[in-house]
Short mmCIF file of C-alpha atoms and ligand atoms in Angstrom, two decimals:
data_model
loop_
_atom_site.label_atom_id
_atom_site.label_comp_id
_atom_site.label_asym_id
_atom_site.label_seq_id
_atom_site.Cartn_x
_atom_site.Cartn_y
_atom_site.Cartn_z
CA MET W 222 116.27 144.96 124.43
CA ASN W 223 117.21 143.51 127.83
CA LEU W 224 114.56 143.52 130.25
CA VAL W 225 114.53 142.63 134.03
CA PHE W 226 111.42 141.19 135.92
CA LEU W 227 111.96 141.65 139.87
CA GLY W 228 109.74 140.88 142.21
CA TYR W 229 108.73 138.77 145.42
CA PRO W 230 108.14 134.70 144.66
CA GLY W 231 104.77 134.66 143.38
CA SER W 232 104.32 138.15 142.10
CA GLY W 233 103.77 136.57 138.43
CA LYS W 234 106.74 137.31 136.90
CA GLY W 235 106.93 133.77 134.97
CA THR W 236 103.27 134.11 133.90
CA GLN W 237 103.83 137.54 132.00
CA ALA W 238 107.18 136.69 130.93
CA LYS W 239 105.40 133.64 129.14
CA MET W 240 102.87 136.03 127.66
CA LEU W 241 105.38 138.74 126.43
CA ALA W 242 107.24 136.02 124.99
CA GLU W 243 104.52 134.37 122.82
CA ARG W 244 102.92 137.52 121.87
CA LYS W 245 106.06 139.77 121.17
CA ASN W 246 108.42 137.49 120.53
CA PHE W 247 110.91 137.57 123.32
CA ALA W 248 113.28 134.96 124.24
CA HIS W 249 112.36 133.94 128.19
CA LEU W 250 115.48 133.20 130.41
CA SER W 251 114.06 132.01 133.78
CA THR W 252 116.88 130.70 135.86
CA GLY W 253 114.30 129.07 137.93
CA ASP W 254 112.92 127.02 135.07
CA LEU W 255 116.35 126.40 134.13
CA PHE W 256 117.32 124.78 137.27
CA ARG W 257 114.14 122.55 137.20
CA GLU W 258 115.24 121.25 133.67
CA GLU W 259 118.47 120.30 134.64
CA ILE W 260 116.61 118.47 137.95
CA ALA W 261 114.40 116.89 135.76
CA LYS W 262 117.45 115.49 133.43
CA GLY W 263 119.54 114.57 136.37
CA THR W 264 122.59 116.31 135.40
CA LYS W 265 125.60 117.26 137.36
CA LEU W 266 124.20 121.13 137.64
CA GLY W 267 120.93 119.36 138.68
CA GLN W 268 122.04 117.42 141.42
CA THR W 269 124.15 120.44 142.65
CA VAL W 270 121.00 122.78 143.23
CA LYS W 271 118.27 120.57 143.71
CA ASP W 272 118.54 120.64 147.84
CA ILE W 273 119.41 124.24 147.64
CA ILE W 274 116.62 125.23 145.77
CA SER W 275 113.79 122.66 147.75
CA SER W 276 114.95 124.16 151.22
CA GLY W 277 114.54 128.06 149.67
CA LYS W 278 117.68 129.39 149.39
CA LEU W 279 119.52 130.93 146.84
CA VAL W 280 122.24 129.20 144.25
CA SER W 281 125.83 130.64 144.61
CA ASP W 282 126.08 133.55 142.65
CA ASN W 283 129.28 131.82 140.95
CA ILE W 284 127.04 128.91 139.54
CA VAL W 285 123.99 131.35 138.53
CA LEU W 286 126.50 133.54 136.71
CA GLU W 287 128.38 130.76 134.67
CA VAL W 288 124.64 129.32 133.49
CA ILE W 289 123.80 132.71 132.24
CA GLU W 290 127.20 133.14 130.46
CA SER W 291 126.65 129.94 128.33
CA LYS W 292 123.53 131.17 127.45
CA ILE W 293 123.96 134.34 126.79
CA GLY W 294 125.73 134.69 123.50
CA SER W 295 123.31 132.43 121.83
CA LEU W 296 120.28 134.67 122.94
CA LYS W 297 118.53 137.06 120.52
CA ASN W 298 118.08 140.64 120.90
CA ASP W 299 115.09 140.82 123.12
CA VAL W 300 115.43 138.64 126.05
CA ILE W 301 113.52 138.81 129.20
CA PHE W 302 115.76 137.83 132.13
CA ASP W 303 112.86 136.42 134.80
CA GLY W 304 114.09 135.97 138.49
CA PHE W 305 117.62 136.90 137.28
CA PRO W 306 119.50 138.84 138.86
CA ARG W 307 118.75 137.87 142.40
CA THR W 308 121.55 139.81 144.33
CA VAL W 309 123.55 142.82 143.71
CA GLU W 310 126.93 140.43 142.56
CA GLN W 311 124.47 138.85 140.01
CA ALA W 312 123.49 142.37 138.48
CA GLU W 313 127.11 143.67 138.53
CA GLY W 314 127.68 140.18 136.81
CA LEU W 315 125.14 140.44 134.33
CA GLU W 316 126.45 144.24 133.29
CA ASN W 317 129.87 142.70 132.69
CA LEU W 318 128.41 139.91 130.55
CA LEU W 319 125.81 141.94 128.36
CA GLU W 320 128.82 144.34 127.74
CA LYS W 321 130.82 141.84 126.03
CA TYR W 322 127.93 141.76 123.57
CA SER W 323 127.76 145.25 123.44
CA ARG W 324 124.57 145.03 125.15
CA LYS W 325 123.03 146.45 128.18
CA VAL W 326 120.14 146.13 130.39
CA ASP W 327 117.08 148.58 129.08
CA ALA W 328 114.52 148.28 131.81
CA VAL W 329 113.59 146.35 135.05
CA LEU W 330 110.29 145.66 135.49
CA PHE W 331 109.63 145.94 139.39
CA PHE W 332 106.26 143.67 140.24
CA GLU W 333 104.54 145.12 142.95
CA VAL W 334 102.57 143.29 145.06
CA GLU W 335 101.75 142.62 148.78
CA GLU W 336 103.58 140.34 150.73
CA ARG W 337 100.05 138.25 151.75
CA GLU W 338 99.12 138.02 148.13
CA VAL W 339 102.02 136.24 146.84
CA VAL W 340 101.69 133.85 150.06
CA LYS W 341 97.93 132.99 148.81
CA ARG W 342 99.33 132.71 145.19
CA LEU W 343 102.06 130.53 145.62
CA SER W 344 99.85 128.20 148.28
CA ALA W 345 97.44 128.04 145.04
CA ARG W 346 99.82 127.20 142.61
CA ARG W 347 99.91 124.11 140.95
CA SER W 348 102.60 123.56 137.94
CA CYS W 349 103.00 120.93 135.21
CA SER W 350 106.27 119.23 133.54
CA CYS W 351 104.82 121.00 130.08
CA GLY W 352 105.61 124.56 131.94
CA ARG W 353 101.78 125.57 132.12
CA VAL W 354 101.15 126.73 135.91
CA TYR W 355 97.83 127.58 137.23
CA ASN W 356 96.40 129.27 140.26
CA VAL W 357 93.63 126.65 141.59
CA ILE W 358 91.55 129.46 143.03
CA SER W 359 91.41 132.19 140.10
CA ASN W 360 92.80 130.29 137.22
CA PRO W 361 92.02 126.63 137.77
CA PRO W 362 92.37 123.86 135.30
CA LYS W 363 89.18 122.83 133.93
CA LYS W 364 89.43 119.35 135.23
CA GLU W 365 90.98 119.12 138.96
CA GLY W 366 94.55 118.01 139.35
CA ILE W 367 95.00 117.62 135.20
CA CYS W 368 96.93 119.94 133.06
CA ASP W 369 94.53 121.73 130.14
CA SER W 370 97.08 121.73 127.58
CA CYS W 371 98.91 118.29 127.74
CA GLY W 372 96.40 116.07 130.13
CA ALA W 373 99.26 115.27 132.65
CA ALA W 374 98.87 115.32 136.45
CA LEU W 375 99.81 118.89 138.09
CA PHE W 376 102.19 118.96 140.97
CA THR W 377 102.71 121.29 143.72
CA ARG W 378 106.23 122.54 143.84
CA GLU W 379 108.89 121.33 146.32
CA ASP W 380 109.32 124.97 147.21
CA ASP W 381 105.54 125.44 147.78
CA LYS W 382 105.06 124.18 151.02
CA PRO W 383 104.00 126.52 153.48
CA GLU W 384 107.47 126.40 155.42
CA VAL W 385 109.70 126.97 152.05
CA ILE W 386 107.50 130.22 151.05
CA SER W 387 108.26 131.79 153.99
CA LYS W 388 112.15 131.11 153.93
CA ARG W 389 111.79 132.17 149.90
CA ILE W 390 110.19 135.27 151.46
CA ASP W 391 112.60 136.27 153.47
CA VAL W 392 115.68 135.44 151.23
CA TYR W 393 114.13 138.05 148.76
CA LYS W 394 113.97 140.53 151.37
CA ASP W 395 117.72 140.38 152.79
CA LEU W 396 119.38 139.59 149.24
CA THR W 397 117.26 140.40 146.66
CA SER W 398 115.00 143.78 147.50
CA PRO W 399 118.43 145.70 147.67
CA LEU W 400 118.12 145.61 143.51
CA ILE W 401 115.26 147.86 144.08
CA SER W 402 117.54 150.67 144.90
CA TYR W 403 119.96 149.43 142.70
CA TYR W 404 118.37 149.78 139.64
CA ARG W 405 116.43 152.81 140.71
CA THR W 406 119.44 154.67 140.84
CA GLN W 407 120.56 153.95 137.52
CA GLY W 408 116.87 155.24 136.47
CA LEU W 409 115.91 151.50 134.79
CA PHE W 410 113.10 151.11 137.32
CA HIS W 411 109.87 150.97 136.22
CA ILE W 412 106.89 149.81 138.81
CA ILE W 413 104.11 147.12 137.69
CA ASN W 414 101.10 146.82 139.68
CA ALA W 415 101.06 143.23 139.62
CA SER W 416 97.90 142.84 142.27
CA ARG W 417 95.61 143.25 139.18
CA PRO W 418 94.79 140.10 137.14
CA GLY W 419 96.66 138.84 134.83
CA GLU W 420 95.56 140.63 131.30
CA GLU W 421 95.64 144.00 133.11
CA VAL W 422 99.03 143.39 134.51
CA TYR W 423 100.06 142.72 130.72
CA GLY W 424 98.17 145.61 129.47
CA GLU W 425 100.51 147.80 131.90
CA ILE W 426 103.47 146.28 131.08
CA GLU W 427 102.95 146.90 127.14
CA LYS W 428 101.73 150.37 128.20
CA THR W 429 104.85 151.26 129.98
CA LEU W 430 107.15 149.70 127.46
CA SER W 431 105.71 151.63 124.60
CA GLU W 432 105.42 155.11 126.33
CA GLU W 433 109.10 154.38 127.78
CA LYS W 434 110.07 153.59 123.98
CA ILE W 435 111.77 150.64 125.46
P1 AP5 A 207 112.05 130.42 140.54
O1 AP5 A 207 111.53 129.88 139.65
O2 AP5 A 207 112.72 132.27 139.89
O3 AP5 A 207 111.14 131.56 141.68
P2 AP5 A 207 110.28 132.61 142.28
O4 AP5 A 207 111.12 133.99 141.90
O5 AP5 A 207 110.88 132.37 143.88
O6 AP5 A 207 109.15 132.94 141.24
P3 AP5 A 207 108.36 132.04 141.41
O7 AP5 A 207 108.54 131.26 139.88
O8 AP5 A 207 107.64 131.44 142.69
O9 AP5 A 207 107.05 133.08 140.93
P4 AP5 A 207 107.00 133.76 139.99
O10 AP5 A 207 106.92 135.38 140.26
O11 AP5 A 207 107.26 133.50 138.41
O12 AP5 A 207 105.05 133.98 139.76
P5 AP5 A 207 104.15 133.14 139.03
O13 AP5 A 207 104.19 133.79 137.54
O14 AP5 A 207 104.69 131.58 139.00
O15 AP5 A 207 113.59 130.31 141.34
C1 AP5 A 207 113.34 128.86 142.38
C2 AP5 A 207 114.18 128.80 142.99
O16 AP5 A 207 115.57 128.56 142.08
C3 AP5 A 207 114.52 129.88 143.78
O17 AP5 A 207 114.30 129.75 145.19
C4 AP5 A 207 116.28 129.52 143.86
O18 AP5 A 207 116.69 128.69 145.03
C5 AP5 A 207 116.55 129.05 142.64
N1 AP5 A 207 117.16 130.58 141.81
C6 AP5 A 207 116.33 130.77 140.46
N2 AP5 A 207 117.19 131.79 140.02
C7 AP5 A 207 118.49 132.28 140.81
C8 AP5 A 207 119.03 133.05 140.98
N3 AP5 A 207 118.90 134.21 139.99
N4 AP5 A 207 119.86 133.08 142.07
C9 AP5 A 207 120.16 132.15 143.03
N5 AP5 A 207 119.36 130.83 142.93
C10 AP5 A 207 118.05 131.06 142.03
O19 AP5 A 207 102.99 133.02 139.36
C11 AP5 A 207 102.59 132.42 140.87
C12 AP5 A 207 101.18 131.94 141.00
O20 AP5 A 207 100.59 133.13 140.89
C13 AP5 A 207 100.62 131.08 139.65
O21 AP5 A 207 99.89 129.77 140.54
C14 AP5 A 207 100.29 131.78 139.07
O22 AP5 A 207 99.02 130.93 138.14
C15 AP5 A 207 99.45 132.97 139.68
N6 AP5 A 207 99.17 133.86 139.37
C16 AP5 A 207 100.52 134.72 138.63
N7 AP5 A 207 99.79 136.12 138.38
C17 AP5 A 207 98.66 136.46 138.86
C18 AP5 A 207 97.54 137.33 138.95
N8 AP5 A 207 97.71 138.51 138.19
N9 AP5 A 207 96.34 137.08 139.60
C19 AP5 A 207 96.22 136.11 140.30
N10 AP5 A 207 97.20 134.90 140.45
C20 AP5 A 207 98.52 135.12 139.69
MG1 MG A 208 109.18 131.89 137.99
#
């Protein structure tokens, strides 16, 4: 089963993808996480995408599709694509790549949440290099600034600075939101009310997947 998680930056795609991956054994492929790993390792790809990501723009479709192509063959059957595709070109590219392995996109879950809520969430996000993510208002670590899981110092992502948050929102509206009608017309589109607490959002995702027999 191939799921696409679509929605505003900060709508909770990564949080829910991690939960579904842990509880239902999905592979979780987040292009944002992948690029951040490459930046941390200082690879050529990391150096290419670093400034693009810190400025809130999108990495080019060519680079993104090359990265996905290099991963897709080794992925298990159940995959969550988180934050990819982000343009209509990427969606078409994904279809072509999946077709090579006789696979297809089975469902697109759209994380519906208001713009002002995502601005609040992104401003309150603190991340850890171990992958754990906190919201300092609704889900803070036990000790301020320190990860509960690994004890490392938490940091604010470069692209969670206020001016970059608004750029990412503009980019989402211009380039990513056309995917809503793209997938709606294909009958793959499911709306998830992502403005509720995390466990409730997860419950709705589980219900949608089982009701639709996805
Ligand atoms: P990426 O990492 O994908 O960022 P994004 O889409 O902007 O999404 P976020 O990770 O910011 O938000 P999320 O929806 O995962 O929310 P989260 O669960 O963390 O991409 C980063 C950059 O990489 C892009 O800007 C671009 O430059 C590049 N890139 C990546 N993919 C690309 C592609 N395909 N094409 C081109 N470029 C690409 O939650 C956010 C916060 O809210 C957290 O603090 C969390 O704890 C909290 N939270 C989550 N759920 C809830 C809830 N229910 N209630 C309250 N708080 C909640
Ligand atoms: Mg994310």
